mmCIF file of N, CA and C in Angstrom:
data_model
loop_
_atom_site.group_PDB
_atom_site.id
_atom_site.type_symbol
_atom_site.label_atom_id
_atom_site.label_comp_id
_atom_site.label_asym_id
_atom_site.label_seq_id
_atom_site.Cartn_x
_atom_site.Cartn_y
_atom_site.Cartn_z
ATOM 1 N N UNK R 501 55.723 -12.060 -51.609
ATOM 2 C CA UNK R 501 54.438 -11.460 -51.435
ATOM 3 C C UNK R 501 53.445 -12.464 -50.861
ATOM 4 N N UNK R 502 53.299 -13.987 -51.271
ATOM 5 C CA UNK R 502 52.567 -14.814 -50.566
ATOM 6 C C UNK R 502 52.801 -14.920 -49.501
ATOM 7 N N UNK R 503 54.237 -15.046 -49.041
ATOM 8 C CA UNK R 503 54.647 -15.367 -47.598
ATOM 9 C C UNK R 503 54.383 -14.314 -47.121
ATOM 10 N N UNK R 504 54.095 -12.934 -47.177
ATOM 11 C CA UNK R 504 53.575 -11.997 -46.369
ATOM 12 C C UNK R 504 52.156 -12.098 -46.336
ATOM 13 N N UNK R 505 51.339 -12.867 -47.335
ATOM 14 C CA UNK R 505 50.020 -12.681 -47.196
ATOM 15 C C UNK R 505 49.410 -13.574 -46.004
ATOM 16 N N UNK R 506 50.707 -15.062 -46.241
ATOM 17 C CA UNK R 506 50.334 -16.462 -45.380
ATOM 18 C C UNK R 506 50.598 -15.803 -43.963
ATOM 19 N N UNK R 507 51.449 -15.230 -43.626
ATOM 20 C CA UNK R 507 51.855 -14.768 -42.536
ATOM 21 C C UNK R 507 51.306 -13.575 -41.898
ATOM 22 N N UNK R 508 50.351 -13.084 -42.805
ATOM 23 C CA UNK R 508 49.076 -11.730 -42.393
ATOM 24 C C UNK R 508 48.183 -12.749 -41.400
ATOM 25 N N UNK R 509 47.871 -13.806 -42.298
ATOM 26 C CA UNK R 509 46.680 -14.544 -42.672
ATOM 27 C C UNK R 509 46.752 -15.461 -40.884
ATOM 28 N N UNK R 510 47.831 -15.840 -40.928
ATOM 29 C CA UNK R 510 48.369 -16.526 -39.754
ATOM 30 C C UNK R 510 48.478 -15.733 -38.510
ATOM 31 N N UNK R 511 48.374 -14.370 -38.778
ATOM 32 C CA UNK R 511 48.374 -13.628 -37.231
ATOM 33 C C UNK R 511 46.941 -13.432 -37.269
ATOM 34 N N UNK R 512 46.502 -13.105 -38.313
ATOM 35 C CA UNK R 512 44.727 -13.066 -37.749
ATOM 36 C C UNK R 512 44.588 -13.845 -37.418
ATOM 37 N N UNK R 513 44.326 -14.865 -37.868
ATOM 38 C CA UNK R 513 43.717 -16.266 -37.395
ATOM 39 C C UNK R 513 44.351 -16.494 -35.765
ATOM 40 N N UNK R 514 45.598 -16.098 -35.443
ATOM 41 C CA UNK R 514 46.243 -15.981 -34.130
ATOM 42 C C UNK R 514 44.949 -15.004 -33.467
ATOM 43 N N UNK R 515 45.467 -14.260 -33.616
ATOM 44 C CA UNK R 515 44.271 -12.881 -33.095
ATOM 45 C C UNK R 515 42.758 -12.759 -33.148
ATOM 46 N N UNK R 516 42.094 -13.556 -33.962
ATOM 47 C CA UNK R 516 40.805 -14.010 -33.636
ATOM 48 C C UNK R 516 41.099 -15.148 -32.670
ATOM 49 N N UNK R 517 41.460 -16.155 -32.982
ATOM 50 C CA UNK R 517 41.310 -16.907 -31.997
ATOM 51 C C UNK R 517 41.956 -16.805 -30.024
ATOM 52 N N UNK R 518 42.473 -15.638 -30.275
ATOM 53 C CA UNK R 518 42.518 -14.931 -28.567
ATOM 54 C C UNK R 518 41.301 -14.442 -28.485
ATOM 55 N N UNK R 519 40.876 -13.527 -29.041
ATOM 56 C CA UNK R 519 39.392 -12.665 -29.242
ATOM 57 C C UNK R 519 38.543 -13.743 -28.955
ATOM 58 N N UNK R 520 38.624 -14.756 -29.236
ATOM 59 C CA UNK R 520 37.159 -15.781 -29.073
ATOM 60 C C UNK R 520 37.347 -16.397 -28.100
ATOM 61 N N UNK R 521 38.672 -16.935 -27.872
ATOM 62 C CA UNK R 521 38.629 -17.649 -26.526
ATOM 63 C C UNK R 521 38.792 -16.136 -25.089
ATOM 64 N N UNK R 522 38.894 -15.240 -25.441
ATOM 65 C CA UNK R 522 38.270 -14.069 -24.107
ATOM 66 C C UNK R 522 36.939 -14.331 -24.630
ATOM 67 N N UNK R 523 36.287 -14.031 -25.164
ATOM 68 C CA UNK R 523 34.966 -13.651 -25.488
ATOM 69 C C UNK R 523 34.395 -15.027 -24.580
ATOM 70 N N UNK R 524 34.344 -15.988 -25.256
ATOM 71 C CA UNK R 524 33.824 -17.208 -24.697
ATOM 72 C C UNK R 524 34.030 -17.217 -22.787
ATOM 73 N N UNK R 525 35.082 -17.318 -22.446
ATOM 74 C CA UNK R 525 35.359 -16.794 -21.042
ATOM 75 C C UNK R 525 34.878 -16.032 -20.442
ATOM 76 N N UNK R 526 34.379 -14.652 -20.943
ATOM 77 C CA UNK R 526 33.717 -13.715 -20.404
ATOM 78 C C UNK R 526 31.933 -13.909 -20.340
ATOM 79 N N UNK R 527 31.827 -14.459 -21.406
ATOM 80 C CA UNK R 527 30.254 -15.186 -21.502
ATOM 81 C C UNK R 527 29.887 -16.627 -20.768
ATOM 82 N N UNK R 528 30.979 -17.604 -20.379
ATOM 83 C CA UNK R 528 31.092 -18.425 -19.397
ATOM 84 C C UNK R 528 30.907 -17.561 -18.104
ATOM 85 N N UNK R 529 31.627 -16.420 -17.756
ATOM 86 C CA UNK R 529 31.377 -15.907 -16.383
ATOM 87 C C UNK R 529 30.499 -15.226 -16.384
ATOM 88 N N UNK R 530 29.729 -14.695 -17.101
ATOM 89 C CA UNK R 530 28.754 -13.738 -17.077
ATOM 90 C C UNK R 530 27.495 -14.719 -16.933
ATOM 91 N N UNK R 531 27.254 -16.318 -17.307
ATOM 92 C CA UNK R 531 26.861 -17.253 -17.513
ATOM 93 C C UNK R 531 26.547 -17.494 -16.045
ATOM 94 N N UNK R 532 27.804 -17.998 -15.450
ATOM 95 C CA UNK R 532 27.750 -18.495 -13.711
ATOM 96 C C UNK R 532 27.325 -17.278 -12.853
ATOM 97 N N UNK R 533 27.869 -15.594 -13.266
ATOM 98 C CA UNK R 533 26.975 -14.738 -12.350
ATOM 99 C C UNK R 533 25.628 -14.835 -12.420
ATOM 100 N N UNK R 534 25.020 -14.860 -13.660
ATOM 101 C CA UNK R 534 23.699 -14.916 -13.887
ATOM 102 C C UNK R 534 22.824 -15.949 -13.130
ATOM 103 N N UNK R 535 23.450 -17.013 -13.013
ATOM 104 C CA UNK R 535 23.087 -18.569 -12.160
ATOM 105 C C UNK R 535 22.935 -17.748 -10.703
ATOM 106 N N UNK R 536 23.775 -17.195 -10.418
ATOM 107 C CA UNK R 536 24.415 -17.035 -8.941
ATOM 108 C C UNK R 536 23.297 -16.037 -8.247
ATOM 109 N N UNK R 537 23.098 -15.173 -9.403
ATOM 110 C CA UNK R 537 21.900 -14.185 -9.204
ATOM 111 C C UNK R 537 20.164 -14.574 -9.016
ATOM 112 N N UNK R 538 20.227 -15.703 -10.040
ATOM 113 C CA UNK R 538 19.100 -16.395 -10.138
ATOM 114 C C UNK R 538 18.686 -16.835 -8.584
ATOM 115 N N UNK R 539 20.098 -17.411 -8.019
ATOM 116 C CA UNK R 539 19.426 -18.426 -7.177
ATOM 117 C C UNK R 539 19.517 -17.437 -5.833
ATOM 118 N N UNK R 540 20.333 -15.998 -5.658
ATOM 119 C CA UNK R 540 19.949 -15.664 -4.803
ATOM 120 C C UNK R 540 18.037 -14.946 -4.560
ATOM 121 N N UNK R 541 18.188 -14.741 -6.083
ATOM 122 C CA UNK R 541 16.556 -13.879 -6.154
ATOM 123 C C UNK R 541 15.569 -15.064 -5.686
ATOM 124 N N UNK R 542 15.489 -16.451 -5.690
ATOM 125 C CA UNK R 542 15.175 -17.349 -5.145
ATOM 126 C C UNK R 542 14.827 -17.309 -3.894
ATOM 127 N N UNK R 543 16.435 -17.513 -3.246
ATOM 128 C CA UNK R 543 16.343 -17.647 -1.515
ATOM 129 C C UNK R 543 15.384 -15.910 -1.706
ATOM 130 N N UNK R 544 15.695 -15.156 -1.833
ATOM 131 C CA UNK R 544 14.717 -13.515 -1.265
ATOM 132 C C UNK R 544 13.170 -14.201 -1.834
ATOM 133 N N UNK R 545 12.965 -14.678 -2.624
ATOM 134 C CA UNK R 545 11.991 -14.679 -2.848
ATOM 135 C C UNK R 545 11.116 -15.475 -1.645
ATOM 136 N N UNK R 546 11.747 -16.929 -1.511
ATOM 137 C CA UNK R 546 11.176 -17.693 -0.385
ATOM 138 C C UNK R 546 11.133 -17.314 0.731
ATOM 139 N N UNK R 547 12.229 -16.079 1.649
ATOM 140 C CA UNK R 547 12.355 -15.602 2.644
ATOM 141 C C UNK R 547 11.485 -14.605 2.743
ATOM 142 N N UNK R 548 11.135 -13.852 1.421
ATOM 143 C CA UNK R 548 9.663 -12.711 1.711
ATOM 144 C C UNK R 548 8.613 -13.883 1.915
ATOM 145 N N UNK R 549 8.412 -15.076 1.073
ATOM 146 C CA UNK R 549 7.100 -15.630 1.530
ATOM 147 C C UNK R 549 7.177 -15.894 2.881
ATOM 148 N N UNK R 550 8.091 -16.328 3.614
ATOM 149 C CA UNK R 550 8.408 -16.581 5.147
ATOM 150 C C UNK R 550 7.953 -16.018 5.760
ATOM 151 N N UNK R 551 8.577 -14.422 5.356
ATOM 152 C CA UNK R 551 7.811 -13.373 5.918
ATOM 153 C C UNK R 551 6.838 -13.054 6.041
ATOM 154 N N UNK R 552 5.703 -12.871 5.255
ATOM 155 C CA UNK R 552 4.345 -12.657 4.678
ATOM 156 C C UNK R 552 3.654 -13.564 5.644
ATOM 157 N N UNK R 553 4.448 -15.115 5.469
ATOM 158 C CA UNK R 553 3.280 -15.982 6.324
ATOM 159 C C UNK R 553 3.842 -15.629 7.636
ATOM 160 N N UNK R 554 4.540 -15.259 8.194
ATOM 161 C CA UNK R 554 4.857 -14.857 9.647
ATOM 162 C C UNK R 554 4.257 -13.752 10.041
ATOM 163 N N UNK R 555 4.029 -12.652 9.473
ATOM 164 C CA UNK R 555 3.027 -11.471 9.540
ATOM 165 C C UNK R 555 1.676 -11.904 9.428
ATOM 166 N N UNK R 556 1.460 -12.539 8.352
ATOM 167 C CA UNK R 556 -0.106 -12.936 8.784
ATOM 168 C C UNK R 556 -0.578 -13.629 10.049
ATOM 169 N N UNK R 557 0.363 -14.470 10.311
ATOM 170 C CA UNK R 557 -0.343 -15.114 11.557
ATOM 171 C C UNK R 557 0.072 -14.587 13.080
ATOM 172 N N UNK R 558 1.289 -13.777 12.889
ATOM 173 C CA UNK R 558 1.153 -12.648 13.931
ATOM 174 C C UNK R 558 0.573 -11.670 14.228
ATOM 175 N N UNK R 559 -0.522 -11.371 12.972
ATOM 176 C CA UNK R 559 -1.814 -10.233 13.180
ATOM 177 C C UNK R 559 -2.950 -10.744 12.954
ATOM 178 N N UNK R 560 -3.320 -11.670 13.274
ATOM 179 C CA UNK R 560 -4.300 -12.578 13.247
ATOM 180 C C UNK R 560 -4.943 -11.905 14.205
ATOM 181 N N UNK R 561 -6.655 -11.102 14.600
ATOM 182 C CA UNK R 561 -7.107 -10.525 15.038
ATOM 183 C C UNK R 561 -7.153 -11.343 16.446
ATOM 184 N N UNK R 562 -7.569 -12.432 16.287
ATOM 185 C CA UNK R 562 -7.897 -13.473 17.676
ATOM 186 C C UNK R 562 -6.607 -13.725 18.273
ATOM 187 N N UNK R 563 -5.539 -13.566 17.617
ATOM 188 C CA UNK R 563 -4.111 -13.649 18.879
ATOM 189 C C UNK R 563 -3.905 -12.459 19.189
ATOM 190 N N UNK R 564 -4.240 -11.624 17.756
ATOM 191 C CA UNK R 564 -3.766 -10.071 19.317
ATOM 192 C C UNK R 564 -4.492 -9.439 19.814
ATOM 193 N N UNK R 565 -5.838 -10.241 19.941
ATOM 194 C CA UNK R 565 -7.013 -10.416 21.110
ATOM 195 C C UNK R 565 -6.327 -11.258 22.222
ATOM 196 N N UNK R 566 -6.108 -11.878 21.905
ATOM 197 C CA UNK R 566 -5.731 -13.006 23.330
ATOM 198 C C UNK R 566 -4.460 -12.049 24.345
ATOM 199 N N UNK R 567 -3.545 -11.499 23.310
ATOM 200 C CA UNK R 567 -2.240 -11.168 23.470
ATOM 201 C C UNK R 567 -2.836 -9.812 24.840
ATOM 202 N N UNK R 568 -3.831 -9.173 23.888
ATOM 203 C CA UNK R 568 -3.936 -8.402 25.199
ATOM 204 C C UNK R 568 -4.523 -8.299 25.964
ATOM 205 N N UNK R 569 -5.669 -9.313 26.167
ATOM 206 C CA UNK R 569 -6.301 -9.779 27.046
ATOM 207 C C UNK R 569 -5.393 -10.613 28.374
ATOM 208 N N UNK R 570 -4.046 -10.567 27.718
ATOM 209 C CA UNK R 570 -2.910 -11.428 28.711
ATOM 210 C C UNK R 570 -2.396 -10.549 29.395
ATOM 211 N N UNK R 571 -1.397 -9.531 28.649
ATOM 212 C CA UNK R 571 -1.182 -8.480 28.840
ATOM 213 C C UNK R 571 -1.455 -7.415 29.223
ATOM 214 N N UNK R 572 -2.338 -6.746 28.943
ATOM 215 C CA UNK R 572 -2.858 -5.653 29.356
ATOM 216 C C UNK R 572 -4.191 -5.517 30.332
ATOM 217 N N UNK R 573 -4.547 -4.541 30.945
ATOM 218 C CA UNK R 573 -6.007 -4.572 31.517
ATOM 219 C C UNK R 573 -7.016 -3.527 30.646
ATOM 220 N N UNK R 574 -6.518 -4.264 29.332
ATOM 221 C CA UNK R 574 -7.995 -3.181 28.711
ATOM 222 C C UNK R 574 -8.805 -3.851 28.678
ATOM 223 N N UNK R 575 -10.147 -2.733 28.430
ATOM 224 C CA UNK R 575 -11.800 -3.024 28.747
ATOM 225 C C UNK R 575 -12.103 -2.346 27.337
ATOM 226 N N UNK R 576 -13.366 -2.407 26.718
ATOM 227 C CA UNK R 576 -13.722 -1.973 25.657
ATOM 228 C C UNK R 576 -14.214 -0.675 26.269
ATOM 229 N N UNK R 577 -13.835 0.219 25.309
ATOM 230 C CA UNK R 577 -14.530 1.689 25.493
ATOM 231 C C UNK R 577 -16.213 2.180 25.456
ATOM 232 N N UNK R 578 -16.683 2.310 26.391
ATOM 233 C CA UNK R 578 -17.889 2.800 26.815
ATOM 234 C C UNK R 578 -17.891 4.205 25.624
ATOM 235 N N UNK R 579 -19.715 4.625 25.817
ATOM 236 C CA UNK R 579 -19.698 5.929 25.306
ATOM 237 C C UNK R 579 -19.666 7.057 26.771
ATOM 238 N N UNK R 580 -19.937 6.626 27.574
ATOM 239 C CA UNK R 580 -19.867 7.249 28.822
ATOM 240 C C UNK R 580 -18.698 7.675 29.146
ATOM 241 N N UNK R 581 -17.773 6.723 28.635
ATOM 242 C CA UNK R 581 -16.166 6.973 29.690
ATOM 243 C C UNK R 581 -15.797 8.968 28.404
ATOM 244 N N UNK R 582 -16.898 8.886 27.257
ATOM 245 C CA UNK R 582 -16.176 10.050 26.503
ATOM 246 C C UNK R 582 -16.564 10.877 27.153
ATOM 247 N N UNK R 583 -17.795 11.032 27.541
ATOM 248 C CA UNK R 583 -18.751 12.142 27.580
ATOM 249 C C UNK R 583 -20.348 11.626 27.724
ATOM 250 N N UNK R 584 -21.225 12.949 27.731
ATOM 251 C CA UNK R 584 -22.839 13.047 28.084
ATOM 252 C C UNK R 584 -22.696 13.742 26.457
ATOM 253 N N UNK R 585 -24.211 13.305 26.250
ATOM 254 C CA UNK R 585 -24.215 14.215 24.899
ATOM 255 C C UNK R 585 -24.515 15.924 25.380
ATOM 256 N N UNK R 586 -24.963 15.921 26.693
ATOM 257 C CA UNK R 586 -25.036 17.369 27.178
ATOM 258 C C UNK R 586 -24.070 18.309 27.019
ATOM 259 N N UNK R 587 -22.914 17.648 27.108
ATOM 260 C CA UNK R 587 -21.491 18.635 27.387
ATOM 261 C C UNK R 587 -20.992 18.811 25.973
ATOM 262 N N UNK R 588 -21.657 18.403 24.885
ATOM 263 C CA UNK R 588 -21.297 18.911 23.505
ATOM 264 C C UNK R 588 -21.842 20.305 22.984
ATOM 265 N N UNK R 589 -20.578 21.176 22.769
ATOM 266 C CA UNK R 589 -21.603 22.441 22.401
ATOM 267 C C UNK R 589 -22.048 22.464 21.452
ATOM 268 N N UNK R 590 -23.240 23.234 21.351
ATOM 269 C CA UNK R 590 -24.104 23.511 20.129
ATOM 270 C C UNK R 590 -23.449 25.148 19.555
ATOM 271 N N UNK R 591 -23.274 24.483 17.867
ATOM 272 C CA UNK R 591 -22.519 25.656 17.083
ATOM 273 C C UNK R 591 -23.760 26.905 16.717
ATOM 274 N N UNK R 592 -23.140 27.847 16.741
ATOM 275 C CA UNK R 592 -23.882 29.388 17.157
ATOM 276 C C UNK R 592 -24.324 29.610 15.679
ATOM 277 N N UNK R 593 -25.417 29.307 15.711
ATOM 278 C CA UNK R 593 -26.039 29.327 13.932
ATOM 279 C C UNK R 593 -26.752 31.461 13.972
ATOM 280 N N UNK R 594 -26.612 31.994 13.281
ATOM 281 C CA UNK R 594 -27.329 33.353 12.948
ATOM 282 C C UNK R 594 -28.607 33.055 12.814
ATOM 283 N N UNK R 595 -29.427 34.065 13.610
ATOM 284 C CA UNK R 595 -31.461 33.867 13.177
ATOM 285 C C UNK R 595 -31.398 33.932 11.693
ATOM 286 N N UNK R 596 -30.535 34.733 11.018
ATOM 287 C CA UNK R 596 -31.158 34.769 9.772
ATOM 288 C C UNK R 596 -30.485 33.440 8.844
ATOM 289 N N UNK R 597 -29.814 32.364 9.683
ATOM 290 C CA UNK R 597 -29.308 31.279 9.054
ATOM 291 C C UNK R 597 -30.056 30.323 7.779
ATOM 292 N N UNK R 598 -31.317 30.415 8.445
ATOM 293 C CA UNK R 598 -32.296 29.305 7.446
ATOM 294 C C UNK R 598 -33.197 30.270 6.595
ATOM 295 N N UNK R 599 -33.159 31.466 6.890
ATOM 296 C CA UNK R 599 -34.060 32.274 6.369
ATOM 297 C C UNK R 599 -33.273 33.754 5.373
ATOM 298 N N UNK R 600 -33.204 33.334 4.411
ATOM 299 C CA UNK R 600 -32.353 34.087 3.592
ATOM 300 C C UNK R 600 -33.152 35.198 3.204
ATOM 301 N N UNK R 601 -32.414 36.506 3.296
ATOM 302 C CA UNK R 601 -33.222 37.965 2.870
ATOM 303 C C UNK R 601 -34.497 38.322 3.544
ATOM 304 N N UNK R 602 -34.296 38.174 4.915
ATOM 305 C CA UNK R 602 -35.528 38.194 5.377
ATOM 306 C C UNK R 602 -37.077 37.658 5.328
ATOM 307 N N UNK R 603 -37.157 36.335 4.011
ATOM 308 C CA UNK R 603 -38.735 36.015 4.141
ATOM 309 C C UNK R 603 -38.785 35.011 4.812
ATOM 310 N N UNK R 604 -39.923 34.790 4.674
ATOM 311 C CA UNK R 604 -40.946 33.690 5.889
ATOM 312 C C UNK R 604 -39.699 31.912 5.363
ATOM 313 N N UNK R 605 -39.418 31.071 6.072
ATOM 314 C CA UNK R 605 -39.451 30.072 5.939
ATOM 315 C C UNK R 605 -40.473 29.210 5.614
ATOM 316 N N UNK R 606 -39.783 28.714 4.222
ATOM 317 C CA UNK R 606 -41.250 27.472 3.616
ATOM 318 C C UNK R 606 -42.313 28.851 2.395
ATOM 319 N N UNK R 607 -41.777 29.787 2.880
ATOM 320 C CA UNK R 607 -42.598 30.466 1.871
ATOM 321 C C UNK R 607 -44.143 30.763 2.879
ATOM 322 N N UNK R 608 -44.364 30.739 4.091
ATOM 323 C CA UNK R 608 -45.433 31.246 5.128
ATOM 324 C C UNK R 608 -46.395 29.604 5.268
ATOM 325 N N UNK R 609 -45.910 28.759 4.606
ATOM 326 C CA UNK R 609 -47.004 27.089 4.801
ATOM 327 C C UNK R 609 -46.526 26.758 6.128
ATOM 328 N N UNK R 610 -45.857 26.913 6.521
ATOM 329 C CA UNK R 610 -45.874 26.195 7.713
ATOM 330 C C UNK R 610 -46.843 26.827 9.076
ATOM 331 N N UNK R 611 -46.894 28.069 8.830
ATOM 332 C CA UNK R 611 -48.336 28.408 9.606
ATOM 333 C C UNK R 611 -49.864 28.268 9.397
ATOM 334 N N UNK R 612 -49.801 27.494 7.899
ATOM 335 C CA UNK R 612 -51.091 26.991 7.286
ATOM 336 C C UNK R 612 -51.279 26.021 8.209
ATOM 337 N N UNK R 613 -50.339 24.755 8.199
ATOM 338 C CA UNK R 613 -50.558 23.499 8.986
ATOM 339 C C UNK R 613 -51.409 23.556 10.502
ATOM 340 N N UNK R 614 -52.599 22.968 10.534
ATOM 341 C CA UNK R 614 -53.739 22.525 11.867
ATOM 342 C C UNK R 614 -53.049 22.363 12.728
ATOM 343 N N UNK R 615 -53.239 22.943 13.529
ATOM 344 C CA UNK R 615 -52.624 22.674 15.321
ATOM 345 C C UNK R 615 -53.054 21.350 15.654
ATOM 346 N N UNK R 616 -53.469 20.595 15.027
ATOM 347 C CA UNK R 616 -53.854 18.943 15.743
ATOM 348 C C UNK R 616 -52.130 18.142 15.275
ATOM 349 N N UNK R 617 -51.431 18.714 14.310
ATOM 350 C CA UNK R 617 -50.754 17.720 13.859
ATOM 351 C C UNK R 617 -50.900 16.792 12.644
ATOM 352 N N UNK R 618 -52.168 17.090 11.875
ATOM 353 C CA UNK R 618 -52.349 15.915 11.485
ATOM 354 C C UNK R 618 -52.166 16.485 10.281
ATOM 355 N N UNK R 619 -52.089 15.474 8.892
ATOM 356 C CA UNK R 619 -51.577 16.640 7.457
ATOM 357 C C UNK R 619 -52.974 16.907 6.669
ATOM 358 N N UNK R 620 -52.452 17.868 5.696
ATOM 359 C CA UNK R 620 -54.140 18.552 5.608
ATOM 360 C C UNK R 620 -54.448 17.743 4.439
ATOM 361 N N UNK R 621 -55.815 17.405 3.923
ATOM 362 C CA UNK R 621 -56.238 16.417 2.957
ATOM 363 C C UNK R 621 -56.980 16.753 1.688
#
């Protein structure tokens, strides 16, 4: 009965110690992916700043002023080149637009006011 207990006792101890040495192995590699991950999130990280500073100074208002002042033959836009303010139509308002239910606008004061212009005192 002991020698079956020593010999229980002796395969566990067998069998944990496989269990631990996978375990340990698997947490060693899970260890070096984690490294591996680290250092790629790194390089992305430094290559967006790359980026960022390469965009900023490629939209830098005064180079892509220059850029098309090289390039292109633009001129700044006139208000003339749109239009006259003449040729804008005027929207078709109803007489009775400002004057609701038929009464006087202002309530009839505005025919109080002196033909000189000047306000009354």
């Amino acid at each position: 009965m002991i020698r079956f207990i020593n010999l229980l006792l002796v395969a566990a101890v067998i069998g944990l110690s496989v269990g631990l040495y996978d375990i340990k192995y698997r947490a060693e590699g899970a260890d070096r992916q984690a490294s591996r991950l680290a250092a790629q999130i790194a390089a992305e990280q430094e290559a967006i700043r790359v980026l960022r500073a390469e965009w900023s100074y490629l939209n830098q208002p005064e180079r892509l002023q220059e850029l098309a002042a090289r390039y292109t033959a633009l001129k700044p836009l006139t208000a003339r080149q749109i239009g006259e303010f003449e040729d804008v139509p005027m929207p078709h308002m109803a007489d009775d637009y400002y004057v609701p239910s038929g009464r006087q606008p202002l309530g009839g004061y505005a025919e109080a006011a002196p033909e000189s212009g000047r306000s009354i005192q």
